[in-house]
mmCIF file of C-alpha atoms in Angstrom:
data_model
loop_
_atom_site.group_PDB
_atom_site.id
_atom_site.type_symbol
_atom_site.label_atom_id
_atom_site.label_comp_id
_atom_site.label_asym_id
_atom_site.label_seq_id
_atom_site.Cartn_x
_atom_site.Cartn_y
_atom_site.Cartn_z
ATOM 1 C CA UNK A 3 53.777 -29.821 16.453
ATOM 2 C CA UNK A 4 55.017 -27.892 13.422
ATOM 3 C CA UNK A 5 58.710 -27.425 12.642
ATOM 4 C CA UNK A 6 58.401 -23.725 13.498
ATOM 5 C CA UNK A 7 56.749 -24.492 16.862
ATOM 6 C CA UNK A 8 59.333 -27.161 17.600
ATOM 7 C CA UNK A 9 62.181 -24.787 16.818
ATOM 8 C CA UNK A 10 60.695 -22.046 18.991
ATOM 9 C CA UNK A 11 60.212 -24.473 21.878
ATOM 10 C CA UNK A 12 63.788 -25.643 21.563
ATOM 11 C CA UNK A 13 65.031 -22.062 21.576
ATOM 12 C CA UNK A 14 63.042 -21.255 24.701
ATOM 13 C CA UNK A 15 64.404 -24.350 26.415
ATOM 14 C CA UNK A 16 67.963 -23.412 25.433
ATOM 15 C CA UNK A 17 67.511 -19.889 26.794
ATOM 16 C CA UNK A 18 66.072 -21.243 30.040
ATOM 17 C CA UNK A 19 68.988 -23.640 30.375
ATOM 18 C CA UNK A 20 71.515 -20.849 29.798
ATOM 19 C CA UNK A 21 69.738 -18.671 32.362
ATOM 20 C CA UNK A 22 69.965 -21.457 34.953
ATOM 21 C CA UNK A 23 73.648 -21.984 34.154
ATOM 22 C CA UNK A 24 74.348 -18.260 34.410
ATOM 23 C CA UNK A 25 72.737 -17.916 37.835
ATOM 24 C CA UNK A 26 74.950 -18.300 40.886
ATOM 25 C CA UNK A 27 78.720 -18.609 41.028
ATOM 26 C CA UNK A 28 80.615 -20.456 38.312
ATOM 27 C CA UNK A 29 83.118 -23.059 39.601
ATOM 28 C CA UNK A 30 81.806 -22.395 43.144
ATOM 29 C CA UNK A 31 84.432 -19.681 43.581
ATOM 30 C CA UNK A 32 85.004 -16.081 42.484
ATOM 31 C CA UNK A 33 88.582 -15.522 41.336
ATOM 32 C CA UNK A 34 89.962 -12.001 40.986
ATOM 33 C CA UNK A 35 93.221 -11.551 39.088
ATOM 34 C CA UNK A 36 95.447 -8.533 39.795
ATOM 35 C CA UNK A 37 97.504 -8.026 36.629
ATOM 36 C CA UNK A 38 100.126 -5.394 37.390
ATOM 37 C CA UNK A 39 103.721 -4.284 37.100
ATOM 38 C CA UNK A 40 105.296 -6.106 40.050
ATOM 39 C CA UNK A 41 108.941 -5.249 39.436
ATOM 40 C CA UNK A 42 109.291 -2.266 37.090
ATOM 41 C CA UNK A 43 108.645 1.461 37.006
ATOM 42 C CA UNK A 44 104.951 1.195 37.938
ATOM 43 C CA UNK A 45 105.378 -1.338 40.740
ATOM 44 C CA UNK A 46 105.319 1.308 43.470
ATOM 45 C CA UNK A 47 101.964 2.772 42.394
ATOM 46 C CA UNK A 48 100.497 -0.672 41.596
ATOM 47 C CA UNK A 49 102.257 -3.998 42.089
ATOM 48 C CA UNK A 50 102.159 -5.601 45.522
ATOM 49 C CA UNK A 51 100.214 -2.629 46.852
ATOM 50 C CA UNK A 52 97.405 -3.339 44.386
ATOM 51 C CA UNK A 53 97.398 -6.998 45.407
ATOM 52 C CA UNK A 54 97.146 -6.014 49.053
ATOM 53 C CA UNK A 55 94.348 -3.545 48.326
ATOM 54 C CA UNK A 56 92.398 -6.274 46.518
ATOM 55 C CA UNK A 57 92.905 -8.650 49.442
ATOM 56 C CA UNK A 58 91.750 -5.960 51.882
ATOM 57 C CA UNK A 59 88.566 -5.485 49.853
ATOM 58 C CA UNK A 60 87.864 -9.227 49.843
ATOM 59 C CA UNK A 61 88.504 -9.497 53.588
ATOM 60 C CA UNK A 62 86.303 -6.493 54.380
ATOM 61 C CA UNK A 63 83.541 -8.036 52.261
ATOM 62 C CA UNK A 64 83.729 -11.201 54.353
ATOM 63 C CA UNK A 65 85.787 -13.292 51.895
ATOM 64 C CA UNK A 66 82.569 -14.718 50.407
ATOM 65 C CA UNK A 67 79.877 -13.639 47.982
ATOM 66 C CA UNK A 68 76.581 -15.467 47.513
ATOM 67 C CA UNK A 69 77.959 -18.011 49.969
ATOM 68 C CA UNK A 70 80.987 -18.848 47.816
ATOM 69 C CA UNK A 71 84.663 -18.079 48.571
ATOM 70 C CA UNK A 72 86.525 -15.227 46.867
ATOM 71 C CA UNK A 73 90.167 -15.708 45.889
ATOM 72 C CA UNK A 74 92.776 -13.157 44.757
ATOM 73 C CA UNK A 75 95.545 -14.222 42.371
ATOM 74 C CA UNK A 76 98.179 -11.981 40.800
ATOM 75 C CA UNK A 77 100.787 -11.828 38.043
ATOM 76 C CA UNK A 78 103.541 -9.531 36.767
ATOM 77 C CA UNK A 79 102.887 -8.283 33.218
ATOM 78 C CA UNK A 80 106.442 -6.810 33.109
ATOM 79 C CA UNK A 81 105.095 -3.940 30.979
ATOM 80 C CA UNK A 82 105.103 -6.297 27.973
ATOM 81 C CA UNK A 83 101.912 -6.685 25.954
ATOM 82 C CA UNK A 84 102.647 -10.295 24.976
ATOM 83 C CA UNK A 85 103.250 -11.361 28.577
ATOM 84 C CA UNK A 86 100.201 -9.502 29.881
ATOM 85 C CA UNK A 87 97.975 -10.827 27.109
ATOM 86 C CA UNK A 88 99.171 -14.391 27.581
ATOM 87 C CA UNK A 89 98.503 -14.286 31.324
ATOM 88 C CA UNK A 90 94.994 -12.827 30.849
ATOM 89 C CA UNK A 91 94.183 -15.509 28.270
ATOM 90 C CA UNK A 92 95.496 -18.242 30.578
ATOM 91 C CA UNK A 93 93.527 -16.926 33.535
ATOM 92 C CA UNK A 94 90.261 -16.686 31.614
ATOM 93 C CA UNK A 95 90.543 -19.785 29.423
ATOM 94 C CA UNK A 96 92.135 -22.285 31.813
ATOM 95 C CA UNK A 97 92.218 -21.047 35.408
ATOM 96 C CA UNK A 98 88.695 -19.825 36.117
ATOM 97 C CA UNK A 99 89.485 -16.172 36.796
ATOM 98 C CA UNK A 100 86.305 -14.085 36.660
ATOM 99 C CA UNK A 101 87.630 -10.523 36.777
ATOM 100 C CA UNK A 102 90.991 -8.873 36.052
ATOM 101 C CA UNK A 103 91.858 -5.584 37.755
ATOM 102 C CA UNK A 104 94.647 -2.946 37.768
ATOM 103 C CA UNK A 105 96.304 -3.525 34.324
ATOM 104 C CA UNK A 106 98.563 -0.487 34.786
ATOM 105 C CA UNK A 107 99.828 -0.264 31.206
ATOM 106 C CA UNK A 108 97.663 1.144 28.403
ATOM 107 C CA UNK A 109 98.865 -1.204 25.656
ATOM 108 C CA UNK A 110 98.260 -4.257 27.851
ATOM 109 C CA UNK A 111 94.903 -2.900 29.011
ATOM 110 C CA UNK A 112 93.787 -2.505 25.393
ATOM 111 C CA UNK A 113 94.645 -6.136 24.682
ATOM 112 C CA UNK A 114 92.895 -7.334 27.854
ATOM 113 C CA UNK A 115 89.780 -5.265 27.080
ATOM 114 C CA UNK A 116 89.631 -6.878 23.628
ATOM 115 C CA UNK A 117 89.817 -10.366 25.163
ATOM 116 C CA UNK A 118 87.198 -9.434 27.775
ATOM 117 C CA UNK A 119 84.808 -8.432 24.994
ATOM 118 C CA UNK A 120 85.390 -11.728 23.176
ATOM 119 C CA UNK A 121 84.862 -13.842 26.313
ATOM 120 C CA UNK A 122 82.221 -11.894 28.204
ATOM 121 C CA UNK A 123 84.615 -11.556 31.142
ATOM 122 C CA UNK A 124 85.015 -8.501 33.387
ATOM 123 C CA UNK A 125 88.106 -6.295 33.044
ATOM 124 C CA UNK A 126 88.493 -3.230 35.276
ATOM 125 C CA UNK A 127 91.525 -1.089 34.564
ATOM 126 C CA UNK A 128 92.416 1.086 37.530
ATOM 127 C CA UNK A 129 95.996 1.784 36.434
ATOM 128 C CA UNK A 130 96.021 2.482 32.681
ATOM 129 C CA UNK A 131 95.559 6.025 31.403
ATOM 130 C CA UNK A 132 94.712 5.957 27.693
ATOM 131 C CA UNK A 133 91.302 7.351 26.704
ATOM 132 C CA UNK A 134 91.280 4.627 24.058
ATOM 133 C CA UNK A 135 89.992 2.227 26.692
ATOM 134 C CA UNK A 136 86.598 3.942 26.599
ATOM 135 C CA UNK A 137 86.765 4.662 22.890
ATOM 136 C CA UNK A 138 88.115 2.124 20.391
ATOM 137 C CA UNK A 139 88.750 -0.600 23.023
ATOM 138 C CA UNK A 140 85.427 -0.234 24.854
ATOM 139 C CA UNK A 141 83.359 -3.347 25.470
ATOM 140 C CA UNK A 142 80.224 -4.392 27.361
ATOM 141 C CA UNK A 143 82.224 -5.958 30.228
ATOM 142 C CA UNK A 144 85.153 -3.507 30.444
ATOM 143 C CA UNK A 145 85.427 -0.582 32.858
ATOM 144 C CA UNK A 146 88.004 2.221 33.007
ATOM 145 C CA UNK A 147 87.852 3.074 36.691
ATOM 146 C CA UNK A 148 90.338 5.670 37.920
ATOM 147 C CA UNK A 149 91.694 8.414 35.644
ATOM 148 C CA UNK A 150 92.764 8.965 32.057
ATOM 149 C CA UNK A 151 94.846 11.471 30.145
ATOM 150 C CA UNK A 152 91.758 13.607 29.469
ATOM 151 C CA UNK A 153 90.700 14.010 33.112
ATOM 152 C CA UNK A 154 94.254 14.534 34.354
ATOM 153 C CA UNK A 155 95.075 17.084 31.684
ATOM 154 C CA UNK A 156 91.957 19.200 31.549
ATOM 155 C CA UNK A 157 91.938 20.519 35.112
ATOM 156 C CA UNK A 158 95.659 21.253 35.351
ATOM 157 C CA UNK A 159 95.965 22.859 31.916
ATOM 158 C CA UNK A 160 92.955 25.115 32.437
ATOM 159 C CA UNK A 161 94.293 26.186 35.832
ATOM 160 C CA UNK A 162 97.661 27.281 34.436
ATOM 161 C CA UNK A 163 96.143 28.977 31.374
ATOM 162 C CA UNK A 164 93.971 31.002 33.755
ATOM 163 C CA UNK A 165 97.196 32.442 35.178
ATOM 164 C CA UNK A 166 97.964 33.946 31.752
ATOM 165 C CA UNK A 167 100.718 31.474 30.847
ATOM 166 C CA UNK A 168 100.026 30.699 27.205
ATOM 167 C CA UNK A 169 103.271 29.317 25.713
ATOM 168 C CA UNK A 170 103.784 25.598 26.354
ATOM 169 C CA UNK A 171 106.295 22.869 25.571
ATOM 170 C CA UNK A 172 105.649 19.149 26.105
ATOM 171 C CA UNK A 173 108.114 16.497 27.265
ATOM 172 C CA UNK A 174 106.482 13.098 26.731
ATOM 173 C CA UNK A 175 107.328 9.426 27.115
ATOM 174 C CA UNK A 176 107.506 7.594 23.791
ATOM 175 C CA UNK A 177 104.673 5.072 24.023
ATOM 176 C CA UNK A 178 100.861 5.047 23.866
ATOM 177 C CA UNK A 179 100.179 6.938 27.100
ATOM 178 C CA UNK A 180 102.712 9.681 26.328
ATOM 179 C CA UNK A 181 101.487 10.219 22.781
ATOM 180 C CA UNK A 182 97.819 10.335 23.753
ATOM 181 C CA UNK A 183 98.563 12.644 26.682
ATOM 182 C CA UNK A 184 100.686 14.992 24.557
ATOM 183 C CA UNK A 185 97.875 15.230 22.009
ATOM 184 C CA UNK A 186 95.320 15.838 24.752
ATOM 185 C CA UNK A 187 97.389 18.591 26.376
ATOM 186 C CA UNK A 188 97.902 20.192 22.969
ATOM 187 C CA UNK A 189 94.136 20.265 22.383
ATOM 188 C CA UNK A 190 93.403 21.782 25.793
ATOM 189 C CA UNK A 191 96.116 24.437 25.395
ATOM 190 C CA UNK A 192 94.829 25.456 21.963
ATOM 191 C CA UNK A 193 91.200 25.482 23.143
ATOM 192 C CA UNK A 194 92.281 27.816 25.965
ATOM 193 C CA UNK A 195 93.963 30.256 23.613
ATOM 194 C CA UNK A 196 97.532 29.074 24.199
ATOM 195 C CA UNK A 197 100.264 27.705 21.926
ATOM 196 C CA UNK A 198 102.359 24.542 22.066
ATOM 197 C CA UNK A 199 105.814 25.505 20.841
ATOM 198 C CA UNK A 200 107.039 21.935 20.487
ATOM 199 C CA UNK A 201 107.021 18.363 21.785
ATOM 200 C CA UNK A 202 109.923 16.004 22.464
ATOM 201 C CA UNK A 203 109.613 12.285 23.190
ATOM 202 C CA UNK A 204 111.947 10.361 25.479
ATOM 203 C CA UNK A 205 112.373 6.598 25.955
ATOM 204 C CA UNK A 206 110.432 4.832 28.700
ATOM 205 C CA UNK A 207 112.508 4.715 31.900
ATOM 206 C CA UNK A 208 115.104 7.067 30.418
ATOM 207 C CA UNK A 209 118.483 7.244 32.121
ATOM 208 C CA UNK A 210 119.304 10.850 31.165
ATOM 209 C CA UNK A 211 116.901 13.761 30.646
ATOM 210 C CA UNK A 212 119.519 16.441 29.918
ATOM 211 C CA UNK A 213 118.942 16.743 26.164
ATOM 212 C CA UNK A 214 115.162 16.759 26.538
ATOM 213 C CA UNK A 215 115.238 19.513 29.160
ATOM 214 C CA UNK A 216 117.679 21.548 27.053
ATOM 215 C CA UNK A 217 115.260 21.400 24.121
ATOM 216 C CA UNK A 218 112.404 22.480 26.378
ATOM 217 C CA UNK A 219 114.470 25.361 27.750
ATOM 218 C CA UNK A 220 115.520 26.484 24.268
ATOM 219 C CA UNK A 221 111.870 26.721 23.192
ATOM 220 C CA UNK A 222 111.387 29.814 25.407
ATOM 221 C CA UNK A 223 108.080 28.358 26.637
ATOM 222 C CA UNK A 224 106.582 29.565 29.919
ATOM 223 C CA UNK A 225 105.159 26.158 30.831
ATOM 224 C CA UNK A 226 106.630 22.658 30.516
ATOM 225 C CA UNK A 227 104.017 19.888 30.532
ATOM 226 C CA UNK A 228 105.357 16.470 31.515
ATOM 227 C CA UNK A 229 103.440 13.724 29.712
ATOM 228 C CA UNK A 230 105.220 10.892 31.509
ATOM 229 C CA UNK A 231 104.886 9.094 34.824
ATOM 230 C CA UNK A 232 106.528 7.777 38.005
ATOM 231 C CA UNK A 233 110.348 7.745 37.890
ATOM 232 C CA UNK A 234 110.425 9.459 34.495
ATOM 233 C CA UNK A 235 108.473 12.381 35.968
ATOM 234 C CA UNK A 236 110.673 12.552 39.064
ATOM 235 C CA UNK A 237 113.858 12.474 36.972
ATOM 236 C CA UNK A 238 112.477 15.128 34.603
ATOM 237 C CA UNK A 239 111.920 17.506 37.522
ATOM 238 C CA UNK A 240 115.291 16.700 39.103
ATOM 239 C CA UNK A 241 117.091 17.471 35.830
ATOM 240 C CA UNK A 242 115.110 20.663 35.350
ATOM 241 C CA UNK A 243 116.105 21.821 38.808
ATOM 242 C CA UNK A 244 119.781 21.048 38.126
ATOM 243 C CA UNK A 245 119.533 23.295 35.055
ATOM 244 C CA UNK A 246 117.873 26.054 37.095
ATOM 245 C CA UNK A 247 114.677 25.774 35.062
ATOM 246 C CA UNK A 248 112.291 25.401 37.995
ATOM 247 C CA UNK A 249 113.015 28.977 39.166
ATOM 248 C CA UNK A 250 111.518 30.665 36.124
ATOM 249 C CA UNK A 251 109.368 28.065 34.382
ATOM 250 C CA UNK A 252 106.126 26.399 35.432
ATOM 251 C CA UNK A 253 106.166 22.595 35.354
ATOM 252 C CA UNK A 254 102.850 20.792 35.013
ATOM 253 C CA UNK A 255 103.154 17.014 35.463
ATOM 254 C CA UNK A 256 100.203 15.175 33.963
ATOM 255 C CA UNK A 257 100.509 12.294 36.403
ATOM 256 C CA UNK A 258 101.856 12.310 39.951
ATOM 257 C CA UNK A 259 101.233 9.476 42.377
ATOM 258 C CA UNK A 260 101.718 10.004 46.118
ATOM 259 C CA UNK A 261 104.654 7.583 45.783
ATOM 260 C CA UNK A 262 106.310 9.996 43.330
ATOM 261 C CA UNK A 263 105.723 12.919 45.684
ATOM 262 C CA UNK A 264 107.343 10.901 48.456
ATOM 263 C CA UNK A 265 110.311 10.004 46.251
ATOM 264 C CA UNK A 266 111.047 13.561 45.119
ATOM 265 C CA UNK A 267 110.294 15.221 48.478
ATOM 266 C CA UNK A 268 108.749 18.616 49.135
ATOM 267 C CA UNK A 269 112.000 20.501 48.678
ATOM 268 C CA UNK A 270 111.985 19.507 45.019
ATOM 269 C CA UNK A 271 108.260 19.134 44.405
ATOM 270 C CA UNK A 272 106.869 22.178 46.257
ATOM 271 C CA UNK A 273 104.459 24.204 44.144
ATOM 272 C CA UNK A 274 103.761 21.535 41.528
ATOM 273 C CA UNK A 275 100.078 21.671 40.564
ATOM 274 C CA UNK A 276 98.264 18.678 39.099
ATOM 275 C CA UNK A 277 95.050 16.650 39.178
ATOM 276 C CA UNK A 278 94.438 13.449 41.133
ATOM 277 C CA UNK A 279 91.527 11.143 41.862
ATOM 278 C CA UNK A 280 92.519 10.356 45.451
ATOM 279 C CA UNK A 281 94.407 11.840 48.368
ATOM 280 C CA UNK A 282 94.630 9.856 51.578
ATOM 281 C CA UNK A 283 94.068 12.876 53.843
ATOM 282 C CA UNK A 284 90.990 14.243 52.037
ATOM 283 C CA UNK A 285 88.286 13.166 54.493
ATOM 284 C CA UNK A 286 87.558 10.789 57.377
ATOM 285 C CA UNK A 287 86.777 7.815 55.114
ATOM 286 C CA UNK A 288 89.962 8.163 53.064
ATOM 287 C CA UNK A 289 92.082 8.649 56.199
ATOM 288 C CA UNK A 290 90.611 5.635 57.983
ATOM 289 C CA UNK A 291 91.156 3.306 55.036
ATOM 290 C CA UNK A 292 94.603 4.685 54.159
ATOM 291 C CA UNK A 293 95.872 4.173 57.694
ATOM 292 C CA UNK A 294 94.776 0.527 57.577
ATOM 293 C CA UNK A 295 96.622 0.182 54.290
ATOM 294 C CA UNK A 296 99.691 1.928 55.710
ATOM 295 C CA UNK A 297 99.760 -0.461 58.660
ATOM 296 C CA UNK A 298 100.091 -3.343 56.188
ATOM 297 C CA UNK A 299 102.312 -1.770 53.516
ATOM 298 C CA UNK A 300 104.284 0.831 55.540
ATOM 299 C CA UNK A 301 103.358 3.580 53.077
ATOM 300 C CA UNK A 302 100.321 5.487 51.911
ATOM 301 C CA UNK A 303 98.299 4.195 48.929
ATOM 302 C CA UNK A 304 98.447 5.605 45.426
ATOM 303 C CA UNK A 305 95.196 6.510 43.703
ATOM 304 C CA UNK A 306 95.585 3.288 41.690
ATOM 305 C CA UNK A 307 95.843 1.145 44.819
ATOM 306 C CA UNK A 308 92.918 2.928 46.471
ATOM 307 C CA UNK A 309 90.804 2.430 43.357
ATOM 308 C CA UNK A 310 91.660 -1.296 43.255
ATOM 309 C CA UNK A 311 90.074 -1.602 46.705
ATOM 310 C CA UNK A 312 87.032 0.341 45.532
ATOM 311 C CA UNK A 313 86.693 -1.562 42.239
ATOM 312 C CA UNK A 314 86.929 -4.991 43.880
ATOM 313 C CA UNK A 315 84.385 -3.979 46.528
ATOM 314 C CA UNK A 316 81.932 -2.650 43.955
ATOM 315 C CA UNK A 317 82.434 -5.734 41.775
ATOM 316 C CA UNK A 318 81.524 -8.016 44.688
ATOM 317 C CA UNK A 319 78.497 -5.851 45.517
ATOM 318 C CA UNK A 320 77.371 -6.161 41.892
ATOM 319 C CA UNK A 321 77.708 -9.964 41.983
ATOM 320 C CA UNK A 322 75.631 -10.030 45.157
ATOM 321 C CA UNK A 323 72.947 -7.819 43.628
ATOM 322 C CA UNK A 324 72.897 -9.667 40.292
ATOM 323 C CA UNK A 325 72.873 -13.107 41.896
ATOM 324 C CA UNK A 326 75.569 -14.331 39.524
ATOM 325 C CA UNK A 327 79.205 -13.807 38.524
ATOM 326 C CA UNK A 328 78.307 -13.856 34.822
ATOM 327 C CA UNK A 329 80.348 -11.014 33.278
ATOM 328 C CA UNK A 330 77.581 -9.377 31.280
ATOM 329 C CA UNK A 331 75.102 -9.529 34.155
ATOM 330 C CA UNK A 332 77.590 -8.144 36.677
ATOM 331 C CA UNK A 333 78.680 -5.265 34.454
ATOM 332 C CA UNK A 334 75.066 -4.406 33.690
ATOM 333 C CA UNK A 335 74.436 -4.275 37.439
ATOM 334 C CA UNK A 336 77.503 -2.086 38.023
ATOM 335 C CA UNK A 337 76.148 0.423 35.529
ATOM 336 C CA UNK A 338 73.045 0.889 37.704
ATOM 337 C CA UNK A 339 74.952 1.551 40.931
ATOM 338 C CA UNK A 340 76.033 4.782 42.589
ATOM 339 C CA UNK A 341 79.618 4.573 43.856
ATOM 340 C CA UNK A 342 80.401 6.559 46.987
ATOM 341 C CA UNK A 343 83.201 5.210 49.154
ATOM 342 C CA UNK A 344 86.696 6.028 50.427
ATOM 343 C CA UNK A 345 87.843 6.505 46.822
ATOM 344 C CA UNK A 346 84.919 7.676 44.719
ATOM 345 C CA UNK A 347 82.660 10.660 45.118
ATOM 346 C CA UNK A 348 79.483 10.807 43.034
ATOM 347 C CA UNK A 349 80.684 7.853 40.980
ATOM 348 C CA UNK A 350 78.842 5.891 38.323
ATOM 349 C CA UNK A 351 79.764 3.747 35.300
ATOM 350 C CA UNK A 352 78.662 5.114 31.914
ATOM 351 C CA UNK A 353 77.638 3.101 28.865
ATOM 352 C CA UNK A 354 81.155 3.448 27.411
ATOM 353 C CA UNK A 355 82.655 1.866 30.545
ATOM 354 C CA UNK A 356 84.025 5.110 31.968
ATOM 355 C CA UNK A 357 83.620 5.335 35.749
ATOM 356 C CA UNK A 358 82.838 9.010 36.273
ATOM 357 C CA UNK A 359 83.727 10.559 39.641
ATOM 358 C CA UNK A 360 84.951 13.809 41.114
ATOM 359 C CA UNK A 361 88.578 14.824 40.569
ATOM 360 C CA UNK A 362 90.794 17.070 42.697
ATOM 361 C CA UNK A 363 93.221 19.813 41.749
ATOM 362 C CA UNK A 364 96.091 19.706 44.251
ATOM 363 C CA UNK A 365 99.358 21.495 44.893
ATOM 364 C CA UNK A 366 102.400 20.101 46.655
ATOM 365 C CA UNK A 367 103.066 21.854 49.944
ATOM 366 C CA UNK A 368 106.239 23.625 50.966
ATOM 367 C CA UNK A 369 108.375 21.866 53.597
ATOM 368 C CA UNK A 370 107.163 24.401 56.172
ATOM 369 C CA UNK A 371 103.485 23.712 55.409
ATOM 370 C CA UNK A 372 103.804 19.954 55.871
ATOM 371 C CA UNK A 373 102.960 18.520 59.282
ATOM 372 C CA UNK A 374 104.888 15.308 58.756
ATOM 373 C CA UNK A 375 105.524 12.294 56.489
ATOM 374 C CA UNK A 376 102.978 11.888 53.662
ATOM 375 C CA UNK A 377 101.388 15.291 54.387
ATOM 376 C CA UNK A 378 102.155 16.513 50.888
ATOM 377 C CA UNK A 379 99.094 18.039 49.180
ATOM 378 C CA UNK A 380 96.815 21.032 49.445
ATOM 379 C CA UNK A 381 93.462 20.484 47.732
ATOM 380 C CA UNK A 382 92.787 23.594 45.662
ATOM 381 C CA UNK A 383 89.563 22.593 43.951
ATOM 382 C CA UNK A 384 87.073 19.772 43.398
ATOM 383 C CA UNK A 385 86.148 19.156 39.761
ATOM 384 C CA UNK A 386 82.802 17.380 39.225
ATOM 385 C CA UNK A 387 83.138 14.205 37.209
ATOM 386 C CA UNK A 388 80.870 15.474 34.433
ATOM 387 C CA UNK A 389 83.346 18.306 33.846
ATOM 388 C CA UNK A 390 86.523 16.290 34.336
ATOM 389 C CA UNK A 391 86.004 13.373 31.953
ATOM 390 C CA UNK A 392 85.574 13.234 28.195
ATOM 391 C CA UNK A 393 81.892 13.811 27.388
ATOM 392 C CA UNK A 394 79.945 11.086 25.637
ATOM 393 C CA UNK A 395 79.401 13.493 22.744
ATOM 394 C CA UNK A 396 83.087 13.021 21.882
ATOM 395 C CA UNK A 397 83.070 9.259 22.329
ATOM 396 C CA UNK A 398 83.913 6.826 19.535
ATOM 397 C CA UNK A 399 82.789 3.809 21.584
ATOM 398 C CA UNK A 400 80.510 1.484 19.613
ATOM 399 C CA UNK A 401 78.247 1.111 22.672
ATOM 400 C CA UNK A 402 77.366 4.792 22.786
ATOM 401 C CA UNK A 403 74.210 5.957 21.076
ATOM 402 C CA UNK A 404 74.878 9.457 19.822
ATOM 403 C CA UNK A 405 71.948 11.817 20.223
#
């Protein structure tokens, strides 16, 4: 046997050995880690609700895959990149976690996606919003599942521009999500023939929005876009109403969870128009699942929590189909699957890791239109996923082959 033949034989043997090792379930258990904000501003739209949604998905799947048990673990990232990154590293390097889900903070999600790429582990962000996750942070085992600033902004901005309201002002939170969202809104407004008269940034979890609303009011804009989230969005609208701004100006929040709608109430929120990926009362499947969730959590699920259930279910289906929990094999399988369930309509995972699905333009009802608690939205339009999300032609992901 020549040296070349010997080397080739050894390589084939090594590949065969790796293939055998990759098949089946590593450590005889599939561990799913829910990394979320458990105690801060995003806890209501993620947190314990995301953990419960993941557990529901595992239970409904039968608590086993390929004959091996499935376990859900969770941790609080506290909205701190160092804490979130440390926990992800610990889970993957020492505790046998196979997939991390939720990650409802863009900075933390970027760090986790980078580690997933290095380790060949699966990361599915259902809660982060930066388009960077499918651009500079994209990886072969990372998936951005729910929404992003592009999909949330495009539908709402185009709808308001169509009403002839061209002069905009942006109030944004001062971190990655707010900056990316403000830039995205600016692009959409300009593309639609409008003008952005100014942008002001406020601290995360700000205690007082008076000065920011005064600057917005002084701009003489017709439309105020809110590039913030959860309690910051609610407090922005409350302050605007106190100043009498909601009577004459149009407010376009870029992100509203059902939890936020519940917190502000219809008296304050009536008429707000925005995009969402999920509404519990949309169809029979969403209603059936949401009522099961409500029975456990005493509230309706956010789109993040609903998408955690969907993502965990689809992940387990992909393991079953691939015959292994190997990260690369599972993600490759996911990218061949059609995703239609209580959350996703016409869903599929693209090469850049973006899960494309239909979006919905909704408007908050008036108190008289509502039939009871949690009956908050009117669905105005369905936006096909191909129109809602950033096209691959604009992608900077290294995995995308530009044509």
